[in-house]
Short mmCIF file of C-alpha atoms in Angstrom, two decimals:
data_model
loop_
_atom_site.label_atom_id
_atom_site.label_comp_id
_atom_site.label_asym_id
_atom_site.label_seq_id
_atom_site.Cartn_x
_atom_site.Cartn_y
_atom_site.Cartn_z
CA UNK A 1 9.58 -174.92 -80.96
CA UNK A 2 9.27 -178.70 -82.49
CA UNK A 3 5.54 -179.56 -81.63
CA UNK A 4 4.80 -182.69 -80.10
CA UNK A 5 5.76 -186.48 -81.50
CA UNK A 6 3.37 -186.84 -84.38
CA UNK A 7 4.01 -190.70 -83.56
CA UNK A 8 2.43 -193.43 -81.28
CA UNK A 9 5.08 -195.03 -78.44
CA UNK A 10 5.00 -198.59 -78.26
CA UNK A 11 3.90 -199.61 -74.72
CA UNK A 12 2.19 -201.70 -72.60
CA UNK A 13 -0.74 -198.13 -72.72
CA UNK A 14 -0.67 -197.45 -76.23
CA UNK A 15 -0.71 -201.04 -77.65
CA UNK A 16 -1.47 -203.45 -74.67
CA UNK A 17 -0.72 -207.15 -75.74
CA UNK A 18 -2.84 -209.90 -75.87
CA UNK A 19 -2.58 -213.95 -75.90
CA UNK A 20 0.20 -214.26 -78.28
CA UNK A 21 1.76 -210.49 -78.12
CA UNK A 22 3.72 -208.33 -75.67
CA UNK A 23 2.71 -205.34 -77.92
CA UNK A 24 -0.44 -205.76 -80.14
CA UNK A 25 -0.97 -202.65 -83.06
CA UNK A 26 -4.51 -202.70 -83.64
CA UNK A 27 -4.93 -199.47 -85.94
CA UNK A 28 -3.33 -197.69 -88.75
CA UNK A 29 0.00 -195.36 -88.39
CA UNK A 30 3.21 -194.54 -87.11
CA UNK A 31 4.50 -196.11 -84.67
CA UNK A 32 8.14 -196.13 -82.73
CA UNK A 33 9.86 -197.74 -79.82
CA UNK A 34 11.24 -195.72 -76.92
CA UNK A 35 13.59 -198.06 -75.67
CA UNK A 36 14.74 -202.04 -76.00
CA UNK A 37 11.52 -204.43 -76.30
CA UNK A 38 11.70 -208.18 -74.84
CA UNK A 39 9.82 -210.65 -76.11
CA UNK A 40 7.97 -213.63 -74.17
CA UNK A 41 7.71 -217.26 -74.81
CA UNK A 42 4.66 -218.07 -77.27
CA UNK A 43 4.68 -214.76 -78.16
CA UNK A 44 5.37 -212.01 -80.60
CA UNK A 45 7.31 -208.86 -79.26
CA UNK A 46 5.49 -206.67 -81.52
CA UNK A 47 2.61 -207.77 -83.44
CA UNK A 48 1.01 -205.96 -86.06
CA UNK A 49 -2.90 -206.67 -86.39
CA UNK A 50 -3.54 -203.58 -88.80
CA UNK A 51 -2.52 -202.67 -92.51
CA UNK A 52 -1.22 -199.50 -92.89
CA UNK A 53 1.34 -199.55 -90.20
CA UNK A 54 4.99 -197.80 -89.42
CA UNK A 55 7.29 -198.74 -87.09
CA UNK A 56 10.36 -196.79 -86.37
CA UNK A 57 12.62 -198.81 -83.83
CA UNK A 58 14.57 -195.99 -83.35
CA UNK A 59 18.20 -197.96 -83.07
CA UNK A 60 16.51 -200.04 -80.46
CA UNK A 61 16.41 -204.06 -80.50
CA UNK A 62 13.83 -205.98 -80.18
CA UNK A 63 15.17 -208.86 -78.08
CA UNK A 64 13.66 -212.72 -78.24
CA UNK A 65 13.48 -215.31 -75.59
CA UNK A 66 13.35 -219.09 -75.72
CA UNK A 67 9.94 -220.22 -77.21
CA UNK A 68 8.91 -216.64 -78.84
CA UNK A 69 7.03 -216.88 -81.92
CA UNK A 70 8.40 -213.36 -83.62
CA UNK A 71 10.36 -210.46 -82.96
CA UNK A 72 7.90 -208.40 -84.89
CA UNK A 73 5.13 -209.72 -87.00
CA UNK A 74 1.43 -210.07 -88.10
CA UNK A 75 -1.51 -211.79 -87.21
CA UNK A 76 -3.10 -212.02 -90.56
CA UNK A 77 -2.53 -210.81 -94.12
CA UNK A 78 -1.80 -206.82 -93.69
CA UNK A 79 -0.34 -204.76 -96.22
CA UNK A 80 1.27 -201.75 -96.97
CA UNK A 81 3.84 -202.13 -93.19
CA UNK A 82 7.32 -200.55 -93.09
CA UNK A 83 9.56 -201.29 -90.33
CA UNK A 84 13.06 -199.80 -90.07
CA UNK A 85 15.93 -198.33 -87.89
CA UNK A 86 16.84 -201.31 -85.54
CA UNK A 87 17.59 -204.37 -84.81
CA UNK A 88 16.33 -207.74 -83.58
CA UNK A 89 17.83 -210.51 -82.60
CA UNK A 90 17.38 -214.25 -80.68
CA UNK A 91 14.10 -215.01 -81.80
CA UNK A 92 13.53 -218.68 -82.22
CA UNK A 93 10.56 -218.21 -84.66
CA UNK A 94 11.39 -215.38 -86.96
CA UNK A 95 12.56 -212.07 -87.08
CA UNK A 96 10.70 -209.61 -88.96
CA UNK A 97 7.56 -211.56 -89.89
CA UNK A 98 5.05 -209.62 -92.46
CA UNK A 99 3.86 -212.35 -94.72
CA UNK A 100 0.88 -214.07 -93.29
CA UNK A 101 0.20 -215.43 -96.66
CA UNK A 102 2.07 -214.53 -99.72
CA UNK A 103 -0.94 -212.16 -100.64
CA UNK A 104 -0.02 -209.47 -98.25
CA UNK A 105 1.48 -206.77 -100.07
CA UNK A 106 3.58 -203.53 -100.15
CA UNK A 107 5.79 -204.00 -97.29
CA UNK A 108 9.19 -201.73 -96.30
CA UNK A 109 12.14 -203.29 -94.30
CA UNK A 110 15.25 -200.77 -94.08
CA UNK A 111 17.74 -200.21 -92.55
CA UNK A 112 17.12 -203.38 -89.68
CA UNK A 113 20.13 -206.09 -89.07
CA UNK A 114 18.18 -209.67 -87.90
CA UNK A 115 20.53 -211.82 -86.40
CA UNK A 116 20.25 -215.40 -84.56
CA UNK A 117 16.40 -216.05 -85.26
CA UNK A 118 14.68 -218.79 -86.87
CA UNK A 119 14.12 -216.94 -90.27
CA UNK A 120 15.49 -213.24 -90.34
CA UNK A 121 13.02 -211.02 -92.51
CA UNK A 122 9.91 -212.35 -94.54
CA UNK A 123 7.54 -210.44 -96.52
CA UNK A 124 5.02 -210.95 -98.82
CA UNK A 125 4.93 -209.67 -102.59
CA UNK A 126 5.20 -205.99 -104.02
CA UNK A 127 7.41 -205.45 -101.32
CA UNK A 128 11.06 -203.74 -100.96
CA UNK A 129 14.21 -204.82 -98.06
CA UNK A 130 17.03 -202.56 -98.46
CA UNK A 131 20.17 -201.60 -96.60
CA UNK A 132 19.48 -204.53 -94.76
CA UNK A 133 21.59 -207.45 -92.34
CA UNK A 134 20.47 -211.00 -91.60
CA UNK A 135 23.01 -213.35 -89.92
CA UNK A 136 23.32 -216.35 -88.13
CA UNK A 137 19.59 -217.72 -88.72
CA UNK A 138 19.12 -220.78 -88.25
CA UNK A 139 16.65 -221.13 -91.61
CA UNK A 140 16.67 -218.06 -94.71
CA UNK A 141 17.79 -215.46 -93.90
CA UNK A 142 15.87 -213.07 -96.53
CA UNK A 143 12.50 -214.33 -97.94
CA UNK A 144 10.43 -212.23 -100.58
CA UNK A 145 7.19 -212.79 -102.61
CA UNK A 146 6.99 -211.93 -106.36
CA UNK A 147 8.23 -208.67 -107.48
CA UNK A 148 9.93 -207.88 -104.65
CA UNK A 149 13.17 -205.54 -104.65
CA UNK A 150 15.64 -206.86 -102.82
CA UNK A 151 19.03 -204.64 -102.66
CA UNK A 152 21.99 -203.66 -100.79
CA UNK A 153 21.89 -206.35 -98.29
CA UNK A 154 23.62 -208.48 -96.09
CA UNK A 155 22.71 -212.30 -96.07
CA UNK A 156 25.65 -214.40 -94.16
CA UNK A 157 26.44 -217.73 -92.02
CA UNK A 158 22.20 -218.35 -92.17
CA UNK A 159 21.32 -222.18 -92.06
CA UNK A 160 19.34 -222.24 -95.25
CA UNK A 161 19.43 -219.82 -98.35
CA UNK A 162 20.90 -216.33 -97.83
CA UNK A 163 18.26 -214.30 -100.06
CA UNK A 164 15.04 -216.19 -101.83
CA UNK A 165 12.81 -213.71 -103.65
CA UNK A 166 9.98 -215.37 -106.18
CA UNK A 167 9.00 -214.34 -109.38
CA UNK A 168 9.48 -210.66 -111.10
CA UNK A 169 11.98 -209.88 -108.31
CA UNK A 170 15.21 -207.74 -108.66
CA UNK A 171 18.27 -208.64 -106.44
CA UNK A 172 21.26 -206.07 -106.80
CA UNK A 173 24.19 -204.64 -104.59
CA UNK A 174 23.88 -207.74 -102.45
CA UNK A 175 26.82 -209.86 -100.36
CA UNK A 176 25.59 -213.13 -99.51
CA UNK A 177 28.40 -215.32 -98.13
CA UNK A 178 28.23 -219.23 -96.02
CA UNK A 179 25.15 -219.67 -96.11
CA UNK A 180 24.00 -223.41 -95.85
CA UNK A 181 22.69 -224.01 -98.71
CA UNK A 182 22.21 -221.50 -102.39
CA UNK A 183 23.50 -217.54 -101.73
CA UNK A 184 20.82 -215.66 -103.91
CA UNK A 185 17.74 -218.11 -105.17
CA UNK A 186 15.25 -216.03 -107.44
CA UNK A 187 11.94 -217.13 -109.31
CA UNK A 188 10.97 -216.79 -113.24
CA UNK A 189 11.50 -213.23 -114.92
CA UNK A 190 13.91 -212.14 -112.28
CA UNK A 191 17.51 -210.07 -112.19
CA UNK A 192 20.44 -210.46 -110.13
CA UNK A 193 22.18 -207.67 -110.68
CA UNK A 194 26.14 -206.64 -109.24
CA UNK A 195 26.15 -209.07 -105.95
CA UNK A 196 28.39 -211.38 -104.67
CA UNK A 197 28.04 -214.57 -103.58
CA UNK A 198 31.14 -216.20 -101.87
CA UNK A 199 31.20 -219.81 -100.15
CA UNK A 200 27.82 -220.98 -99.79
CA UNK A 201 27.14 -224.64 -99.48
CA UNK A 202 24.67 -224.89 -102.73
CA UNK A 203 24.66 -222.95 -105.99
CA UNK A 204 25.98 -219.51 -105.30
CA UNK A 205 23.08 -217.45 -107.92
CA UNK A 206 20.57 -219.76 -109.23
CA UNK A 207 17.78 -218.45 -111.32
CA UNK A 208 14.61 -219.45 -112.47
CA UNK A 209 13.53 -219.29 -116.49
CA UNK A 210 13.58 -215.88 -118.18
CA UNK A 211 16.09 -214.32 -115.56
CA UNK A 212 19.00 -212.12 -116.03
CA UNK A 213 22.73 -212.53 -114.24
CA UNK A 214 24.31 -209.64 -114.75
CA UNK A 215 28.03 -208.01 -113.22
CA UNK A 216 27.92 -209.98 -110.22
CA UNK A 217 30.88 -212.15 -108.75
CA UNK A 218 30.24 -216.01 -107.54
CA UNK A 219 33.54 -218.14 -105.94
CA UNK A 220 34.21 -220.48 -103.50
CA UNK A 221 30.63 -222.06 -103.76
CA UNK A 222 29.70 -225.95 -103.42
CA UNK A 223 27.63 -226.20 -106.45
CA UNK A 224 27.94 -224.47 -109.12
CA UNK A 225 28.15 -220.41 -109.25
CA UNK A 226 25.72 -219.44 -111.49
CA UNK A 227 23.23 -222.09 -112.26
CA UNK A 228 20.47 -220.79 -114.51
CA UNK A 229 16.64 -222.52 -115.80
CA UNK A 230 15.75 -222.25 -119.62
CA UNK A 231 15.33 -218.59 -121.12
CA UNK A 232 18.17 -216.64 -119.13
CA UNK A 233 20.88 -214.79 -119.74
CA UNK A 234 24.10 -214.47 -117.86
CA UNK A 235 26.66 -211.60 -118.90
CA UNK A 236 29.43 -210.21 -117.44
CA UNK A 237 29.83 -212.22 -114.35
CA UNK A 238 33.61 -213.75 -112.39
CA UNK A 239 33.01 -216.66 -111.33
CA UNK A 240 35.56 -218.61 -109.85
CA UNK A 241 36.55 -221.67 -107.45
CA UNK A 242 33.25 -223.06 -107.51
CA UNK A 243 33.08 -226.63 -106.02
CA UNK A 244 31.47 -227.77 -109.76
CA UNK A 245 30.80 -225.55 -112.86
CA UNK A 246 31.52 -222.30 -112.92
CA UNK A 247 28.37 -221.33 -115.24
CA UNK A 248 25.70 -224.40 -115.86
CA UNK A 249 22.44 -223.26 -118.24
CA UNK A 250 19.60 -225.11 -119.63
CA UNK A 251 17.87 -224.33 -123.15
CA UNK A 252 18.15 -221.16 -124.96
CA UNK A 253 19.90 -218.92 -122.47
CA UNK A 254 22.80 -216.25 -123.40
CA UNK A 255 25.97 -216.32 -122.11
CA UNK A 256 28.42 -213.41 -122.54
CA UNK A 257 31.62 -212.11 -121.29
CA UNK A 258 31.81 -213.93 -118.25
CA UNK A 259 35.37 -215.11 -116.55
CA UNK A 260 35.67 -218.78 -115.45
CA UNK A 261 38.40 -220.01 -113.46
CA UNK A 262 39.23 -222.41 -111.35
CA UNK A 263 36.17 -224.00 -111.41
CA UNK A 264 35.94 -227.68 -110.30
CA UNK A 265 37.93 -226.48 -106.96
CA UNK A 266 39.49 -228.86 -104.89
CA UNK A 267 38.13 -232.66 -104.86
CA UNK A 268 34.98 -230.87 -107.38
CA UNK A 269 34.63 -231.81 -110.91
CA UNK A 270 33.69 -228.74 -113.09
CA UNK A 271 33.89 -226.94 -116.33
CA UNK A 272 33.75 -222.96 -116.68
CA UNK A 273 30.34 -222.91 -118.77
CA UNK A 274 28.14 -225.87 -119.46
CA UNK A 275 25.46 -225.79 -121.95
CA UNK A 276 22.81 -228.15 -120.79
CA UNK A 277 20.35 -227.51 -123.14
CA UNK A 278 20.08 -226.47 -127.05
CA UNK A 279 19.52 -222.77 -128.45
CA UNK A 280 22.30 -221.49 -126.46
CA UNK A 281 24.54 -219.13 -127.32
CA UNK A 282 27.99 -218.99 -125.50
CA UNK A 283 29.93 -216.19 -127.26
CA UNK A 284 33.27 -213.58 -125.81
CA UNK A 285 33.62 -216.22 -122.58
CA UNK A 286 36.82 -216.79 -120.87
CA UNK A 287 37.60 -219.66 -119.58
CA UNK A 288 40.94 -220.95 -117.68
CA UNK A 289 42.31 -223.50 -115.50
CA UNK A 290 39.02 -225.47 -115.17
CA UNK A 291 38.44 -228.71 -115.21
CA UNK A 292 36.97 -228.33 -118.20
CA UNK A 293 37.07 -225.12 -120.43
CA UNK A 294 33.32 -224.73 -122.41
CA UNK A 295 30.98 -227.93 -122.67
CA UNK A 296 27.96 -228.53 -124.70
CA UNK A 297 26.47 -231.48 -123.45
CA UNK A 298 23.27 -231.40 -126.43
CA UNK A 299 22.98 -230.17 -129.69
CA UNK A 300 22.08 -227.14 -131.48
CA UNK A 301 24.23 -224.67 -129.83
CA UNK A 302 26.46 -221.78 -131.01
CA UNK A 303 29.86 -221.22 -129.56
CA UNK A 304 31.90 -218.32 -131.41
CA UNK A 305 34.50 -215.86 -130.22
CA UNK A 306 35.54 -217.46 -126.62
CA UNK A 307 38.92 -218.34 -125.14
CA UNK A 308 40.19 -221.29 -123.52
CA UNK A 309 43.58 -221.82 -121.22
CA UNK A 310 45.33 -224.58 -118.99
CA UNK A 311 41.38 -226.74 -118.39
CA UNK A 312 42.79 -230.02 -117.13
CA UNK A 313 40.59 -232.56 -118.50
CA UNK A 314 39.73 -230.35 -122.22
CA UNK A 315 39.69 -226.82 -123.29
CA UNK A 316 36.56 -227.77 -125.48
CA UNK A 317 34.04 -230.96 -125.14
CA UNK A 318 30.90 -230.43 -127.60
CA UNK A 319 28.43 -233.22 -128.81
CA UNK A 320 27.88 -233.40 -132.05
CA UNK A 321 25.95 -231.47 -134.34
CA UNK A 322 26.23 -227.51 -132.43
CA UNK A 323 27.59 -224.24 -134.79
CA UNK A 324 31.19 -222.91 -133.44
CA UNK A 325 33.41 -220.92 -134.92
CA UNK A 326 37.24 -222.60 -136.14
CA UNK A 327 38.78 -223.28 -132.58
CA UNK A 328 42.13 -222.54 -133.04
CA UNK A 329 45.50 -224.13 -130.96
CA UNK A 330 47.68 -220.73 -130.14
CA UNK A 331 48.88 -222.55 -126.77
CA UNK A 332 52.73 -222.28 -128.32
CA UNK A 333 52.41 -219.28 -131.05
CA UNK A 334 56.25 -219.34 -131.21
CA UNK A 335 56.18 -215.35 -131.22
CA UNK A 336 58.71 -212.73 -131.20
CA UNK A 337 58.81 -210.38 -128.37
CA UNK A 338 57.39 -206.88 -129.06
CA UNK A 339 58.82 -203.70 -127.91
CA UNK A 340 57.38 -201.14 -130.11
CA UNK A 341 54.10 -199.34 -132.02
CA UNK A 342 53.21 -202.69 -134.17
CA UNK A 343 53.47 -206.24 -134.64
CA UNK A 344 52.49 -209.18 -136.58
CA UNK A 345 49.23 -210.62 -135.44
CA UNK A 346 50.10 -214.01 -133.69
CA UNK A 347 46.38 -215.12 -133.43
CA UNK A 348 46.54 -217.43 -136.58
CA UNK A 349 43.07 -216.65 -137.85
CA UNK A 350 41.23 -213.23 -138.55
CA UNK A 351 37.58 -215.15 -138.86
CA UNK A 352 36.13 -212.60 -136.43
CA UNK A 353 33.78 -215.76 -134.82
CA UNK A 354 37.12 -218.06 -134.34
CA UNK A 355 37.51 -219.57 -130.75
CA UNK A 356 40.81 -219.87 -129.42
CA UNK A 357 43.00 -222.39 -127.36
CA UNK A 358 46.27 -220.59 -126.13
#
């Protein structure tokens, strides 16, 4: 026969509140709720004053009230706390609270959706959120110290930036989408890695120096989509409809096999990739039906093997004094039709670094 709960029921007689807490956990372990939890005003629902700690919600909610300071969350800097399994939800401070200072470390949230609080889920460094949903806050809705792991989550409609993780962090499998301001925001030395970030008010990825973009999809934004510091790299991306450029990098960054379209959207004014910087190298890009195709706004750049079709204002716009390979004109190759096993090349170059217009 099962044996008894190997846990510890949060309740008014296992973890009696205090000043600023309805439920106060004061030593180390495991930890679940038994039912829904309200909150109180100037308080935290459930407040964590221990490192050390699980909390299993149990597919409960932890429910705010006007003036509440947290649905869960710490009184000082505690590592090492997982909470999972739940949700919580109208808290006018924050949601899932465990960074009392960016020092606190090692922290699990899974599995939790935080919806219509003031920030949805913060934690501190060294710390992992997956399988996550935050909606409808009125600030971030994810916030993570450095090397954090942020993946598989849900950041939409929040009032600020959807996911913000600092330095050495790793974004993937994420869907960030009308946020107020930038979609995914990451430190130095970071990857964002197969998300999508769709009609957010700022930049939809924006990256600090020495970060990768890889695979990921960025449209409809009100910046740019991808708008990377000095050092990065940015490779196989869509990016498409953004408000201004579709790709914007400073100083030797990498850009690769990425589609631009339709950047520039609406009353915008954008190109598909924009070199902002020198040592950049912009090589097997596509670019079509932006405002402008490929830009290098400095010196010192190399642009080789990349296609532009139907930009408005120019296909190509480089200062003087960058490395490209011959751009050549295709847009009316004048070619037979092909119905067969072979044809005539109609590219009218075979320098293997040649851009083309077509």
């Amino acid at each position: 026969t099962p044996g008894p709960e190997p846990r510890i029921a949060i309740n008014a007689t296992n973890t009696p509140g205090d000043a600023d807490s309805v439920y106060r956990i004061s030593q180390s372990g495991s930890y679940y709720l038994a039912g829904h939890a309200t909150a109180a005003p100037g308080k935290r629902c459930i407040e964590i004053g221990a490192s050390n700690v699980t909390i299993d919600l149990n597919g409960f909610t932890v429910i705010g009230v006007g003036g509440s300071i947290a649905g869960i969350g710490v009184d000082l800097a505690h590592s090492n706390l997982t909470v999972r399994n739940g949700v919580v939800e109208n808290c006018p401070g924050r949601g899932v609270d465990l960074r009392d200072v960016w020092s606190s470390l090692g922290h699990v949230v899974e599995n939790v959706t935080v919806r219509s609080c003031g920030i949805g889920i913060l934690v501190g460094s060294n710390a992992i959120i997956r399988n996550c949903i935050s909606t409808n806050n009125a600030a971030e809705g994810i916030i993570a110290g450095n090397y954090a792991v942020v993946t598989e989550c849900v950041a939409r409609e929040n009032g600020w930036i959807g996911i913000a993780a600092n330095d050495g962090s790793i974004v993937s499998g994420c869907s960030v989408g009308q946020n107020a301001s930038t979609g995914i925001l990451v430190g130095t030395d970071s990857t964002v890695e197969g998300c999508a970030s769709k009609s957010n008010l700022g930049h939809g990825i924006q990256g600090g120096n020495g970060s990768l973009v890889v695979s990921c999809t960025a449209s409809a934004n009100g910046l740019t989509g991808v708008y990377m510091l000095s050092d990065s790299t940015v490779t196989g991306c869509t990016v498409y409809r953004n408000t201004s450029d579709g790709i914007a990098v400073n100083s030797d960054c990498d850009v690769r096999n990425n589609n631009c379209s339709e950047n520039g959207f609406g009353a915008g004014s954008g190109a598909g990739i924009v070199a902002s910087g020198s040592d950049i190298r912009v090589e097997g890009n596509h670019c079509s039906d932006n405002d402008w195709g490929i830009r290098a706004l400095f010196a010192g750049n190399i642009i080789v093997r990349n296609t532009c079709s139907g930009n408005t204002t120019a296909n190509w716009d480089f200062v003087a004094n960058n490395v490209f390979g011959p751009i050549v004109n295709r847009s009316a190759p004048g070619s037979a039709a092909v119905l067969g096993d072979s044809a005539t090349s109609s590219l009218g170059s075979t320098d293997a670094n040649a851009n083309f217009t077509y």
